[in-house]
mmCIF file of N, CA and C in Angstrom:
data_model
loop_
_atom_site.group_PDB
_atom_site.id
_atom_site.type_symbol
_atom_site.label_atom_id
_atom_site.label_comp_id
_atom_site.label_asym_id
_atom_site.label_seq_id
_atom_site.Cartn_x
_atom_site.Cartn_y
_atom_site.Cartn_z
ATOM 1 N N MET A 1 48.643 15.588 171.533
ATOM 2 C CA MET A 1 47.230 15.295 171.444
ATOM 3 C C MET A 1 46.551 16.039 172.605
ATOM 4 N N LEU A 2 45.451 16.710 172.225
ATOM 5 C CA LEU A 2 44.725 17.480 173.215
ATOM 6 C C LEU A 2 43.554 16.676 173.802
ATOM 7 N N THR A 3 43.330 16.876 175.053
ATOM 8 C CA THR A 3 42.134 16.262 175.706
ATOM 9 C C THR A 3 40.909 17.147 175.421
ATOM 10 N N SER A 4 39.758 16.621 175.744
ATOM 11 C CA SER A 4 38.520 17.439 175.492
ATOM 12 C C SER A 4 38.461 18.696 176.338
ATOM 13 N N LYS A 5 38.988 18.654 177.592
ATOM 14 C CA LYS A 5 39.010 19.809 178.439
ATOM 15 C C LYS A 5 39.929 20.850 177.906
ATOM 16 N N GLN A 6 41.148 20.440 177.424
ATOM 17 C CA GLN A 6 42.045 21.353 176.894
ATOM 18 C C GLN A 6 41.516 21.960 175.573
ATOM 19 N N ARG A 7 40.866 21.147 174.760
ATOM 20 C CA ARG A 7 40.264 21.664 173.539
ATOM 21 C C ARG A 7 39.208 22.666 173.832
ATOM 22 N N ALA A 8 38.361 22.417 174.826
ATOM 23 C CA ALA A 8 37.295 23.346 175.228
ATOM 24 C C ALA A 8 37.887 24.648 175.723
ATOM 25 N N TYR A 9 38.953 24.542 176.498
ATOM 26 C CA TYR A 9 39.655 25.778 177.007
ATOM 27 C C TYR A 9 40.210 26.592 175.842
ATOM 28 N N LEU A 10 40.824 25.939 174.882
ATOM 29 C CA LEU A 10 41.377 26.648 173.699
ATOM 30 C C LEU A 10 40.279 27.236 172.823
ATOM 31 N N ARG A 11 39.144 26.507 172.718
ATOM 32 C CA ARG A 11 38.002 27.082 171.968
ATOM 33 C C ARG A 11 37.493 28.349 172.620
ATOM 34 N N SER A 12 37.484 28.399 173.930
ATOM 35 C CA SER A 12 37.036 29.603 174.668
ATOM 36 C C SER A 12 37.992 30.747 174.445
ATOM 37 N N LEU A 13 39.276 30.498 174.375
ATOM 38 C CA LEU A 13 40.275 31.511 174.087
ATOM 39 C C LEU A 13 40.161 32.015 172.664
ATOM 40 N N ALA A 14 39.878 31.085 171.743
ATOM 41 C CA ALA A 14 39.852 31.440 170.291
ATOM 42 C C ALA A 14 38.546 32.209 169.949
ATOM 43 N N ASN A 15 37.568 32.150 170.788
ATOM 44 C CA ASN A 15 36.289 32.796 170.521
ATOM 45 C C ASN A 15 36.458 34.316 170.349
ATOM 46 N N GLY A 16 37.408 34.896 171.045
ATOM 47 C CA GLY A 16 37.575 36.350 170.986
ATOM 48 C C GLY A 16 38.552 36.839 169.961
ATOM 49 N N ILE A 17 39.239 35.940 169.258
ATOM 50 C CA ILE A 17 40.270 36.421 168.322
ATOM 51 C C ILE A 17 39.709 36.416 166.897
ATOM 52 N N ASP A 18 40.295 37.229 166.033
ATOM 53 C CA ASP A 18 39.891 37.315 164.626
ATOM 54 C C ASP A 18 40.800 36.407 163.801
ATOM 55 N N ALA A 19 40.286 35.998 162.665
ATOM 56 C CA ALA A 19 41.126 35.245 161.738
ATOM 57 C C ALA A 19 42.252 36.134 161.172
ATOM 58 N N ILE A 20 43.472 35.637 161.240
ATOM 59 C CA ILE A 20 44.601 36.454 160.805
ATOM 60 C C ILE A 20 45.169 36.021 159.467
ATOM 61 N N PHE A 21 44.717 34.830 158.937
ATOM 62 C CA PHE A 21 45.114 34.348 157.673
ATOM 63 C C PHE A 21 43.910 33.871 156.889
ATOM 64 N N GLN A 22 44.055 33.823 155.562
ATOM 65 C CA GLN A 22 43.071 33.262 154.685
ATOM 66 C C GLN A 22 43.657 32.281 153.745
ATOM 67 N N VAL A 23 43.014 31.139 153.554
ATOM 68 C CA VAL A 23 43.401 30.178 152.557
ATOM 69 C C VAL A 23 42.591 30.558 151.341
ATOM 70 N N GLY A 24 43.310 30.957 150.267
ATOM 71 C CA GLY A 24 42.665 31.484 149.078
ATOM 72 C C GLY A 24 42.570 30.357 148.014
ATOM 73 N N LYS A 25 42.424 30.835 146.757
ATOM 74 C CA LYS A 25 42.235 29.922 145.648
ATOM 75 C C LYS A 25 43.448 29.096 145.325
ATOM 76 N N ASN A 26 44.646 29.518 145.791
ATOM 77 C CA ASN A 26 45.869 28.735 145.577
ATOM 78 C C ASN A 26 46.021 27.661 146.597
ATOM 79 N N GLY A 27 45.166 27.567 147.610
ATOM 80 C CA GLY A 27 45.251 26.523 148.625
ATOM 81 C C GLY A 27 46.357 26.758 149.624
ATOM 82 N N VAL A 28 46.925 25.705 150.150
ATOM 83 C CA VAL A 28 47.963 25.786 151.202
ATOM 84 C C VAL A 28 49.286 25.874 150.459
ATOM 85 N N THR A 29 49.786 27.079 150.366
ATOM 86 C CA THR A 29 51.080 27.331 149.672
ATOM 87 C C THR A 29 52.209 27.239 150.690
ATOM 88 N N PRO A 30 53.470 27.106 150.184
ATOM 89 C CA PRO A 30 54.587 27.122 151.101
ATOM 90 C C PRO A 30 54.708 28.430 151.863
ATOM 91 N N GLU A 31 54.318 29.522 151.231
ATOM 92 C CA GLU A 31 54.392 30.811 151.918
ATOM 93 C C GLU A 31 53.390 30.889 153.064
ATOM 94 N N LEU A 32 52.199 30.381 152.890
ATOM 95 C CA LEU A 32 51.181 30.289 153.933
ATOM 96 C C LEU A 32 51.693 29.411 155.048
ATOM 97 N N HIS A 33 52.252 28.275 154.694
ATOM 98 C CA HIS A 33 52.823 27.379 155.700
ATOM 99 C C HIS A 33 53.857 28.058 156.552
ATOM 100 N N ASP A 34 54.758 28.813 155.946
ATOM 101 C CA ASP A 34 55.815 29.498 156.702
ATOM 102 C C ASP A 34 55.234 30.566 157.598
ATOM 103 N N THR A 35 54.294 31.334 157.112
ATOM 104 C CA THR A 35 53.742 32.398 157.942
ATOM 105 C C THR A 35 52.888 31.825 159.097
ATOM 106 N N VAL A 36 52.150 30.769 158.863
ATOM 107 C CA VAL A 36 51.406 30.144 159.934
ATOM 108 C C VAL A 36 52.362 29.528 160.993
ATOM 109 N N HIS A 37 53.424 28.941 160.518
ATOM 110 C CA HIS A 37 54.471 28.383 161.401
ATOM 111 C C HIS A 37 55.031 29.468 162.348
ATOM 112 N N ASN A 38 55.348 30.626 161.740
ATOM 113 C CA ASN A 38 55.853 31.712 162.545
ATOM 114 C C ASN A 38 54.808 32.298 163.510
ATOM 115 N N ALA A 39 53.583 32.383 163.066
ATOM 116 C CA ALA A 39 52.506 32.878 163.923
ATOM 117 C C ALA A 39 52.224 31.963 165.056
ATOM 118 N N LEU A 40 52.284 30.658 164.838
ATOM 119 C CA LEU A 40 52.075 29.681 165.905
ATOM 120 C C LEU A 40 53.179 29.791 166.974
ATOM 121 N N GLU A 41 54.389 30.044 166.514
ATOM 122 C CA GLU A 41 55.497 30.173 167.429
ATOM 123 C C GLU A 41 55.355 31.436 168.321
ATOM 124 N N ALA A 42 54.791 32.512 167.734
ATOM 125 C CA ALA A 42 54.617 33.729 168.479
ATOM 126 C C ALA A 42 53.335 33.746 169.319
ATOM 127 N N ARG A 43 52.196 33.226 168.747
ATOM 128 C CA ARG A 43 50.893 33.344 169.415
ATOM 129 C C ARG A 43 50.415 32.069 170.030
ATOM 130 N N GLU A 44 50.746 30.927 169.511
ATOM 131 C CA GLU A 44 50.319 29.613 169.922
ATOM 132 C C GLU A 44 48.888 29.231 169.491
ATOM 133 N N LEU A 45 48.062 30.189 169.284
ATOM 134 C CA LEU A 45 46.718 29.948 168.922
ATOM 135 C C LEU A 45 46.356 30.874 167.699
ATOM 136 N N VAL A 46 45.956 30.258 166.590
ATOM 137 C CA VAL A 46 45.741 30.980 165.357
ATOM 138 C C VAL A 46 44.388 30.575 164.698
ATOM 139 N N LYS A 47 43.637 31.569 164.330
ATOM 140 C CA LYS A 47 42.399 31.345 163.626
ATOM 141 C C LYS A 47 42.568 31.666 162.163
ATOM 142 N N ILE A 48 42.140 30.813 161.288
ATOM 143 C CA ILE A 48 42.344 30.954 159.847
ATOM 144 C C ILE A 48 40.995 30.733 159.137
ATOM 145 N N SER A 49 40.725 31.566 158.126
ATOM 146 C CA SER A 49 39.456 31.374 157.401
ATOM 147 C C SER A 49 39.798 30.835 155.988
ATOM 148 N N VAL A 50 38.835 30.147 155.431
ATOM 149 C CA VAL A 50 38.976 29.567 154.091
ATOM 150 C C VAL A 50 38.000 30.248 153.164
ATOM 151 N N LEU A 51 38.489 30.794 152.126
ATOM 152 C CA LEU A 51 37.608 31.495 151.133
ATOM 153 C C LEU A 51 36.763 30.506 150.343
ATOM 154 N N ASP A 52 35.600 30.971 149.832
ATOM 155 C CA ASP A 52 34.712 30.113 149.100
ATOM 156 C C ASP A 52 35.262 29.634 147.778
ATOM 157 N N ASN A 53 36.182 30.404 147.158
ATOM 158 C CA ASN A 53 36.701 29.981 145.894
ATOM 159 C C ASN A 53 37.845 28.954 145.949
ATOM 160 N N ASN A 54 38.106 28.470 147.137
ATOM 161 C CA ASN A 54 39.095 27.451 147.381
ATOM 162 C C ASN A 54 38.647 26.054 147.009
ATOM 163 N N MET A 55 39.498 25.245 146.467
ATOM 164 C CA MET A 55 39.104 23.899 146.104
ATOM 165 C C MET A 55 39.068 22.948 147.366
ATOM 166 N N LEU A 56 39.714 23.366 148.456
ATOM 167 C CA LEU A 56 39.755 22.598 149.669
ATOM 168 C C LEU A 56 38.632 23.071 150.561
ATOM 169 N N GLY A 57 38.082 22.165 151.331
ATOM 170 C CA GLY A 57 37.213 22.525 152.403
ATOM 171 C C GLY A 57 37.959 22.975 153.652
ATOM 172 N N PRO A 58 37.273 23.571 154.595
ATOM 173 C CA PRO A 58 37.971 24.000 155.799
ATOM 174 C C PRO A 58 38.659 22.853 156.593
ATOM 175 N N ALA A 59 37.972 21.690 156.625
ATOM 176 C CA ALA A 59 38.589 20.561 157.365
ATOM 177 C C ALA A 59 39.848 20.033 156.684
ATOM 178 N N GLU A 60 39.786 20.017 155.332
ATOM 179 C CA GLU A 60 40.961 19.538 154.605
ATOM 180 C C GLU A 60 42.161 20.538 154.712
ATOM 181 N N ALA A 61 41.855 21.833 154.655
ATOM 182 C CA ALA A 61 42.906 22.825 154.794
ATOM 183 C C ALA A 61 43.461 22.764 156.208
ATOM 184 N N ALA A 62 42.646 22.613 157.173
ATOM 185 C CA ALA A 62 43.129 22.527 158.570
ATOM 186 C C ALA A 62 44.002 21.319 158.752
ATOM 187 N N GLU A 63 43.640 20.219 158.225
ATOM 188 C CA GLU A 63 44.455 18.969 158.353
ATOM 189 C C GLU A 63 45.788 19.147 157.605
ATOM 190 N N MET A 64 45.823 19.776 156.480
ATOM 191 C CA MET A 64 47.051 19.980 155.760
ATOM 192 C C MET A 64 48.001 20.901 156.532
ATOM 193 N N LEU A 65 47.478 22.023 156.997
ATOM 194 C CA LEU A 65 48.337 22.958 157.781
ATOM 195 C C LEU A 65 48.766 22.341 159.099
ATOM 196 N N ALA A 66 47.881 21.663 159.773
ATOM 197 C CA ALA A 66 48.291 21.037 161.040
ATOM 198 C C ALA A 66 49.371 19.982 160.885
ATOM 199 N N SER A 67 49.291 19.195 159.869
ATOM 200 C CA SER A 67 50.318 18.184 159.618
ATOM 201 C C SER A 67 51.651 18.785 159.241
ATOM 202 N N ARG A 68 51.576 19.890 158.475
ATOM 203 C CA ARG A 68 52.825 20.529 158.010
ATOM 204 C C ARG A 68 53.474 21.376 159.081
ATOM 205 N N THR A 69 52.680 21.873 160.031
ATOM 206 C CA THR A 69 53.306 22.749 161.072
ATOM 207 C C THR A 69 53.451 22.026 162.397
ATOM 208 N N GLY A 70 52.946 20.833 162.544
ATOM 209 C CA GLY A 70 52.994 20.108 163.807
ATOM 210 C C GLY A 70 52.053 20.652 164.859
ATOM 211 N N ALA A 71 50.944 21.222 164.368
ATOM 212 C CA ALA A 71 49.932 21.821 165.336
ATOM 213 C C ALA A 71 48.769 20.865 165.484
ATOM 214 N N ASP A 72 47.983 21.174 166.496
ATOM 215 C CA ASP A 72 46.743 20.438 166.744
ATOM 216 C C ASP A 72 45.545 21.265 166.277
ATOM 217 N N ILE A 73 44.552 20.585 165.697
ATOM 218 C CA ILE A 73 43.324 21.279 165.288
ATOM 219 C C ILE A 73 42.426 21.401 166.524
ATOM 220 N N VAL A 74 42.078 22.625 166.851
ATOM 221 C CA VAL A 74 41.211 22.852 167.979
ATOM 222 C C VAL A 74 39.789 22.739 167.587
ATOM 223 N N GLN A 75 39.410 23.418 166.483
ATOM 224 C CA GLN A 75 38.028 23.309 165.982
ATOM 225 C C GLN A 75 37.960 23.727 164.524
ATOM 226 N N VAL A 76 36.969 23.154 163.814
ATOM 227 C CA VAL A 76 36.638 23.603 162.475
ATOM 228 C C VAL A 76 35.152 23.932 162.552
ATOM 229 N N ILE A 77 34.864 25.190 162.268
ATOM 230 C CA ILE A 77 33.467 25.620 162.355
ATOM 231 C C ILE A 77 33.171 26.605 161.190
ATOM 232 N N GLY A 78 32.199 26.282 160.354
ATOM 233 C CA GLY A 78 31.916 27.075 159.192
ATOM 234 C C GLY A 78 33.068 27.065 158.234
ATOM 235 N N ASN A 79 33.488 28.278 157.853
ATOM 236 C CA ASN A 79 34.636 28.338 156.952
ATOM 237 C C ASN A 79 35.932 28.739 157.697
ATOM 238 N N LYS A 80 35.970 28.589 158.979
ATOM 239 C CA LYS A 80 37.121 28.934 159.804
ATOM 240 C C LYS A 80 37.574 27.734 160.611
ATOM 241 N N PHE A 81 38.833 27.754 160.911
ATOM 242 C CA PHE A 81 39.400 26.743 161.817
ATOM 243 C C PHE A 81 40.476 27.335 162.692
ATOM 244 N N VAL A 82 40.745 26.649 163.820
ATOM 245 C CA VAL A 82 41.660 27.118 164.849
ATOM 246 C C VAL A 82 42.761 26.066 165.014
ATOM 247 N N LEU A 83 44.042 26.518 165.011
ATOM 248 C CA LEU A 83 45.126 25.640 165.238
ATOM 249 C C LEU A 83 45.910 26.082 166.568
ATOM 250 N N TYR A 84 46.474 25.060 167.240
ATOM 251 C CA TYR A 84 47.237 25.347 168.473
ATOM 252 C C TYR A 84 48.520 24.540 168.405
ATOM 253 N N ARG A 85 49.570 25.193 168.766
ATOM 254 C CA ARG A 85 50.883 24.541 168.993
ATOM 255 C C ARG A 85 51.658 25.310 170.096
ATOM 256 N N ALA A 86 52.094 24.615 171.091
ATOM 257 C CA ALA A 86 52.828 25.256 172.176
ATOM 258 C C ALA A 86 54.201 25.825 171.612
ATOM 259 N N SER A 87 54.524 27.021 172.077
ATOM 260 C CA SER A 87 55.730 27.665 171.626
ATOM 261 C C SER A 87 56.962 26.946 172.250
ATOM 262 N N LYS A 88 57.995 26.801 171.445
ATOM 263 C CA LYS A 88 59.218 26.137 171.930
ATOM 264 C C LYS A 88 60.020 27.078 172.791
ATOM 265 N N THR A 89 59.961 28.391 172.501
ATOM 266 C CA THR A 89 60.846 29.363 173.232
ATOM 267 C C THR A 89 60.193 29.897 174.467
ATOM 268 N N LYS A 90 58.981 30.443 174.369
ATOM 269 C CA LYS A 90 58.286 31.026 175.541
ATOM 270 C C LYS A 90 56.785 30.711 175.495
ATOM 271 N N PRO A 91 56.354 29.672 176.111
ATOM 272 C CA PRO A 91 54.927 29.337 176.130
ATOM 273 C C PRO A 91 54.098 30.422 176.760
ATOM 274 N N VAL A 92 52.982 30.762 176.145
ATOM 275 C CA VAL A 92 52.119 31.810 176.648
ATOM 276 C C VAL A 92 50.828 31.229 177.249
ATOM 277 N N ILE A 93 50.271 30.234 176.602
ATOM 278 C CA ILE A 93 49.021 29.618 177.062
ATOM 279 C C ILE A 93 49.324 28.421 177.959
ATOM 280 N N GLU A 94 48.712 28.424 179.137
ATOM 281 C CA GLU A 94 48.890 27.290 180.045
ATOM 282 C C GLU A 94 47.599 26.437 179.981
ATOM 283 N N LEU A 95 47.734 25.204 179.468
ATOM 284 C CA LEU A 95 46.614 24.310 179.308
ATOM 285 C C LEU A 95 46.220 23.683 180.646
ATOM 286 N N PRO A 96 44.967 23.307 180.788
ATOM 287 C CA PRO A 96 44.550 22.569 181.949
ATOM 288 C C PRO A 96 45.358 21.276 182.035
ATOM 289 N N PRO A 97 45.691 20.800 183.258
ATOM 290 C CA PRO A 97 46.480 19.552 183.369
ATOM 291 C C PRO A 97 45.690 18.288 182.931
ATOM 292 N N VAL A 98 46.406 17.315 182.513
ATOM 293 C CA VAL A 98 45.825 16.057 182.085
ATOM 294 C C VAL A 98 45.730 15.139 183.274
ATOM 295 N N LYS A 99 44.488 14.617 183.530
ATOM 296 C CA LYS A 99 44.314 13.711 184.652
ATOM 297 C C LYS A 99 44.575 12.279 184.171
ATOM 298 N N LYS A 100 45.193 11.508 185.054
ATOM 299 C CA LYS A 100 45.468 10.138 184.688
ATOM 300 C C LYS A 100 44.633 9.148 185.396
#
């Protein structure tokens, strides 16, 4: 679970990246799930766009992919959303520490 400061930090990082995947008319397919899973392991932060001809909204598609990949939803804005999951092998992004 991300704190608001961590989420804001990840939003600032995601601002400069382009969407690398599209959720099309077939929705969240197993192939899309696998490719997003691999991209999250390599990049940790992924931006995905949802096409207009999709039956799912961006929030629903983000929730489905996040639950299937074990990622956190950073933001949903317009027809795009951003997912984050720390890499198990070599973490790239260092999140701000959590204050107790």
